[in-house]
Amino acid sequence: MLNTTARWALALPLCILALSACGDGGEAEGPGEVNIFSARHYASDDAVYAAFTEATGIAVNVIEADGDLLIERVRTDAERSPADVIITVDAGRLYRAAEAGLFQPAGIDDALEAIPASLHHSDDLWFGFATRARVIAYAKARVDPAEIQTYQDLADPRFAGRVCVRSSNNVYNQSLLAALIERLGPEAAEAWARGVMENMARPPQGGDIDQIRAVAAGDCDVALVNHYYWARIARSDNPADRAVAEATALIFPSQQSGGTHVNVSGAGLAVGAPNADNAREFLRFLLSEEAQRAFAELTNEFPAVPDTAYDNALLEELDGFEADRLPVNTLGENAAEAQRIFDRVGWQ
Amino acid sequence: MAVADIHDEVAGPSRTRGGFAPLWGAIAVAGICAAPLIAVAVVAMFGPWTDYLTHIAGTRLPAWLVNTALVGAIAAAVAGTGGAAAAWLVARYAFFGRSSFEWLLALPLAMPAYAAAYAWYDLTQAAGPLAGIVPTVRGPLGAGLIFGFTLYPYVYLLAREAFAAQSSEAYDAARTLGCGPLEAFRRAALPMARPAIAAGLALVMMESLADFGAVVHLGAPTLSVGIVRAWAGEGSVADAARLALVLVSLAFLVFFLERLQRRRARQSAASGRKRPARRVALSPARSALAAAFLLLPLLAGLVIPLARLGWLAIHAPLARDLASALWHSLLLAGLSGTIAAVLGLTAAYALRTGRVAAVVAARLAGLGYAVPGAVAAVGVLALFGWLQDGFDALWDGPFPVLLTGGIAGLLFAYQSRFAAAAIGPAESALARITPTLDGAARTLGARPLDLALKVHWPLVRPGALLAGLLVFVEVLKELPATMILRPFNFDTLAVTAHNYASDERLGSAALPALLIALAALGPMVWIARQMTRAERLVREARG
């Protein structure tokens, strides 16, 4: 035992050195690769990476981590960072990364012309390549969809004890409130948050799908959710999931008043990108028909490029709503204010 | 009481002077472990100040603190009573299934608390299969129970060792003097195992305080949620670091209370293994009762959440690249566990010298455990940034080596995070070696190194193994540091499970979570067997 231990003690530092050399190998820049830091973890992305490699021969290296951690790592590594492309699922995070100086203009204006102006940063620091709508799921049996037209209705006393919603730690809630701050002003946005808080059927808990299940089970009548969670259970192989989706339906709020709130999955060129040309090519590829189709078909996200043809009947049914054309960068600008409002009204 | 006082004097700080005491090496080890925490403190001190903390103090902070206290107290109560009772049953009684329970009971530790929380919530929420039968597992009570049932093995493992090593004389004497079994347990057996139980409880509490995933999902936001909120919502790493220091202070309080316990109970150190107790055979009816009681934590902490996840997995697409994730997990956990066992022992030796510098350094190293993973990762990142700047200055230009994105950086982060888990058991093991033993060996001419290798090592080996095992399992489950520091295309099981779960695809998260449990199972069984075998040999040798 003793000898084994002694041998281990000698071998370990060598192993570690050898392994860290391997680990650092990922940063060795060859002509044929692109390093992606992504806060997304979807099958659609793997499909897009594979398609990109097939089309261009450029190998894709990926690190997936939650948005804030990703930003922090790129910031720490500064000019040494191996990052070529940074991807996150929320405009607020993209805004923060831009504020931290992590992006440089990609110079792909021609490609960006394909998407609405509201979906990209005014200085071309980043752009949204797919969108997700924050919508209201309701119980078909207990709610007349005519009853509820706007986000503001959720704060109406009519819905006292009937609203399910997840915690305000969730970035989707923060971005929705950030949009309302822009549309209604901070006071009205705070009154809205307070109203929703007072209407809650239960303290915030679980994720978006859990809110839809609670609606189906009768714990509450309406819930704030992202559209693709509902689409996912509606397209599920599991009969129990499909039953939940059948008992509920989605309302795309504020069609007559500014449009439904959308957030983006977005990407930008990292400031010190060692493989900048490959990164540009990848960023263009995100807006290609192939990639846009993949997001719609595999992740149920709306393509950023309008009129993209895709094979997803359910999503097609949901598509065609009026989206809020608020520049998504605003969501980041108002994010801290939104968080404070949630804190003040006690939305946990 | 007088006897205990004398022991205290004998076992005081000067007890190992001239013994094996690698003071400076240990201080260096402890310093390295504490570095990220110090980095967090530096960020807190020198980062920009906003009015965020006053805003928080006036709004959410009271609720977070109340939840933190509730969750910690419930977790401690469940893990403390359950873990100690289970350890007592297994160590002192013979009943049907005992030898299986002996190692089975350690397994819920393999279950990440957030995965158990997801599974239990899914089972008991409105539309879940247990809705109406079991109240929804949510809020501080739900979170506390989840932590209690997944973390009690810390208490169980440490207490079982303590009970098994205890001489039965005091307990037998108490019984002879007319105490009932419970009374004798409370008055004679429990006080001697108290340091071990307290060490286990400290781990349980620190881990529940630092958790983020489970408390958010169950709607019981604690201070660690506030820390992440300061960072994610406000974009202020400095304010997050400041709130993290508040949490660390709470952990320090837990630590302090534990030390107090240990000091009060120091007589256990001198009791030695004079005559290990013989296990009392239970009647069939009582056997069944004991087995039923021991089944409870196993079901709640492991079997039921795993079964739910497994059921969901059947209906879900397979997670990708599981084989390489498994290999990466085992590699990181194996290396970390081995290093931690060495570091834990070194720190424990330094503590044994009683010198102030060593004690302070080791305690700081231990505190790293209470820093929420995300913040600890930020501390590590900040530290690497400064180191890199230092290299640049020396190099006179950008230094090529990058500390992030390598396995060395990850291993470093793991040590800083989990050193406490290794120091505790190593310290308990070392506490069993009495100063008289050192003295005797020295008198017989043993040099310090001989003393350490030939006398101490056989005695501390179970403790060192336990330390390594605990860290192995911790690293298997660890998330934030792995997510942020790992190299490209390098996923672990925990990262894979988290990625799916955070996107609400519990089914696809299930299989990697299952693999974490299975990966922890193997070494756990092996070590539990080793430890019981060693115990049996001692028993047989002593007749």
Coordinates of N, CA and C in Angstrom, one line a residue, chain B residues 386-452:
Chain B
W386 N -4.8 37.3 -12.4 CA -3.6 38.0 -11.8 C -2.3 37.2 -12.0
L387 N -2.4 35.9 -11.9 CA -1.2 35.1 -12.1 C -0.7 35.3 -13.5
Q388 N -1.6 35.4 -14.5 CA -1.3 35.6 -15.8 C -0.6 36.9 -16.0
D389 N -1.2 37.9 -15.4 CA -0.6 39.3 -15.4 C 0.8 39.3 -14.9
G390 N 1.0 38.5 -13.8 CA 2.3 38.4 -13.2 C 3.3 37.8 -14.2
F391 N 2.9 36.7 -14.8 CA 3.7 36.0 -15.8 C 4.1 37.0 -16.9
D392 N 3.1 37.7 -17.4 CA 3.3 38.7 -18.5 C 4.4 39.7 -18.1
A393 N 4.3 40.1 -16.8 CA 5.3 41.1 -16.4 C 6.7 40.5 -16.4
L394 N 6.8 39.3 -15.9 CA 8.1 38.6 -15.9 C 8.6 38.3 -17.3
W395 N 7.7 38.0 -18.1 CA 8.0 37.5 -19.5 C 8.3 38.7 -20.4
D396 N 7.8 39.9 -19.9 CA 7.9 41.1 -20.7 C 7.1 41.0 -22.0
G397 N 5.9 40.6 -21.9 CA 5.0 40.5 -23.0 C 4.0 39.4 -22.7
P398 N 3.0 39.2 -23.6 CA 2.0 38.2 -23.2 C 2.6 36.8 -23.1
F399 N 2.5 36.2 -21.9 CA 3.0 34.9 -21.6 C 2.1 33.9 -22.3
P400 N 2.7 32.9 -22.9 CA 1.9 32.0 -23.7 C 1.0 31.0 -22.9
V401 N 1.4 30.7 -21.7 CA 0.6 29.7 -21.0 C -0.7 30.2 -20.5
L402 N -1.7 29.5 -20.8 CA -3.1 29.9 -20.4 C -3.5 29.0 -19.2
L403 N -3.9 29.6 -18.1 CA -4.3 28.7 -17.0 C -5.7 28.2 -17.1
T404 N -6.6 29.0 -17.7 CA -8.0 28.5 -17.9 C -7.9 27.5 -19.1
G405 N -8.9 26.6 -19.2 CA -9.0 25.8 -20.3 C -8.1 24.6 -20.2
G406 N -7.4 24.4 -19.1 CA -6.5 23.2 -18.9 C -7.0 22.4 -17.7
I407 N -6.6 21.2 -17.7 CA -7.1 20.3 -16.6 C -6.4 20.7 -15.3
A408 N -5.2 21.3 -15.3 CA -4.5 21.7 -14.1 C -5.4 22.8 -13.4
G409 N -5.9 23.7 -14.2 CA -6.7 24.7 -13.6 C -8.0 24.2 -12.9
L410 N -8.6 23.2 -13.5 CA -9.8 22.5 -13.0 C -9.4 21.8 -11.7
L411 N -8.3 21.1 -11.7 CA -7.9 20.3 -10.5 C -7.7 21.3 -9.3
F412 N -7.1 22.4 -9.7 CA -6.8 23.4 -8.6 C -8.1 23.9 -8.1
A413 N -9.1 24.2 -8.9 CA -10.4 24.7 -8.5 C -11.1 23.7 -7.6
Y414 N -11.0 22.4 -8.0 CA -11.7 21.4 -7.2 C -11.1 21.3 -5.8
Q415 N -9.7 21.4 -5.7 CA -9.1 21.4 -4.4 C -9.6 22.5 -3.5
S416 N -9.6 23.7 -4.1 CA -10.0 24.8 -3.3 C -11.5 24.7 -2.8
R417 N -12.3 24.1 -3.6 CA -13.7 23.9 -3.3 C -13.9 22.8 -2.3
F418 N -13.2 21.7 -2.4 CA -13.5 20.5 -1.6 C -12.5 20.1 -0.6
A419 N -11.5 21.0 -0.3 CA -10.5 20.7 0.7 C -11.2 20.3 2.0
A420 N -12.2 21.1 2.4 CA -12.9 20.9 3.6 C -13.4 19.4 3.8
A421 N -13.9 18.9 2.7 CA -14.4 17.5 2.7 C -13.3 16.5 3.0
A422 N -12.1 16.9 2.6 CA -10.9 16.0 2.8 C -10.3 16.3 4.2
I423 N -10.2 17.5 4.6 CA -9.6 17.9 5.9 C -10.3 17.2 7.1
G424 N -11.6 17.3 7.0 CA -12.4 16.8 8.2 C -12.1 15.4 8.5
P425 N -12.3 14.5 7.5 CA -12.1 13.0 7.8 C -10.6 12.8 8.2
A426 N -9.7 13.5 7.5 CA -8.3 13.3 7.9 C -8.0 13.7 9.3
E427 N -8.6 14.8 9.7 CA -8.4 15.3 11.0 C -9.0 14.3 12.0
S428 N -10.2 13.8 11.8 CA -10.8 12.9 12.7 C -9.9 11.7 12.8
A429 N -9.4 11.2 11.7 CA -8.5 10.0 11.8 C -7.3 10.3 12.6
L430 N -6.7 11.4 12.4 CA -5.5 11.8 13.1 C -5.7 12.0 14.6
A431 N -6.9 12.4 14.9 CA -7.3 12.7 16.3 C -7.2 11.4 17.1
R432 N -7.3 10.2 16.4 CA -7.3 9.0 17.1 C -5.9 8.6 17.5
I433 N -4.9 9.2 16.9 CA -3.5 8.9 17.3 C -3.2 9.7 18.5
T434 N -2.9 9.1 19.6 CA -2.7 9.8 20.9 C -1.3 10.3 21.0
P435 N -1.1 11.4 21.7 CA 0.3 11.8 21.9 C 1.2 10.8 22.5
T436 N 0.6 9.9 23.3 CA 1.4 8.9 24.0 C 2.0 7.9 22.9
L437 N 1.3 7.7 21.9 CA 1.7 6.8 20.8 C 3.0 7.4 20.1
D438 N 2.9 8.7 19.8 CA 4.0 9.4 19.2 C 5.2 9.3 20.2
G439 N 4.9 9.6 21.5 CA 6.0 9.5 22.4 C 6.7 8.2 22.5
A440 N 5.8 7.1 22.5 CA 6.4 5.8 22.6 C 7.3 5.5 21.4
A441 N 6.8 5.8 20.2 CA 7.5 5.6 19.0 C 8.9 6.3 19.0
R442 N 8.8 7.6 19.5 CA 10.0 8.4 19.5 C 11.0 7.8 20.5
T443 N 10.5 7.3 21.6 CA 11.4 6.7 22.6 C 12.1 5.5 22.1
L444 N 11.4 4.8 21.2 CA 11.9 3.6 20.6 C 12.9 4.0 19.4
G445 N 13.1 5.3 19.2 CA 14.1 5.7 18.2 C 13.5 6.0 16.8
A446 N 12.2 6.0 16.7 CA 11.6 6.3 15.3 C 11.9 7.8 15.0
R447 N 12.3 7.9 13.7 CA 12.5 9.3 13.2 C 11.1 9.8 12.8
P448 N 10.9 11.1 12.6 CA 9.6 11.7 12.3 C 9.0 11.0 11.1
L449 N 9.8 10.8 10.0 CA 9.2 10.2 8.8 C 8.8 8.7 9.1
D450 N 9.6 8.0 9.8 CA 9.2 6.6 10.2 C 7.9 6.6 10.9
L451 N 7.8 7.5 11.8 CA 6.6 7.7 12.7 C 5.4 7.8 11.8
A452 N 5.6 8.7 10.8 CA 4.4 9.0 9.9 C 4.1 7.8 9.1

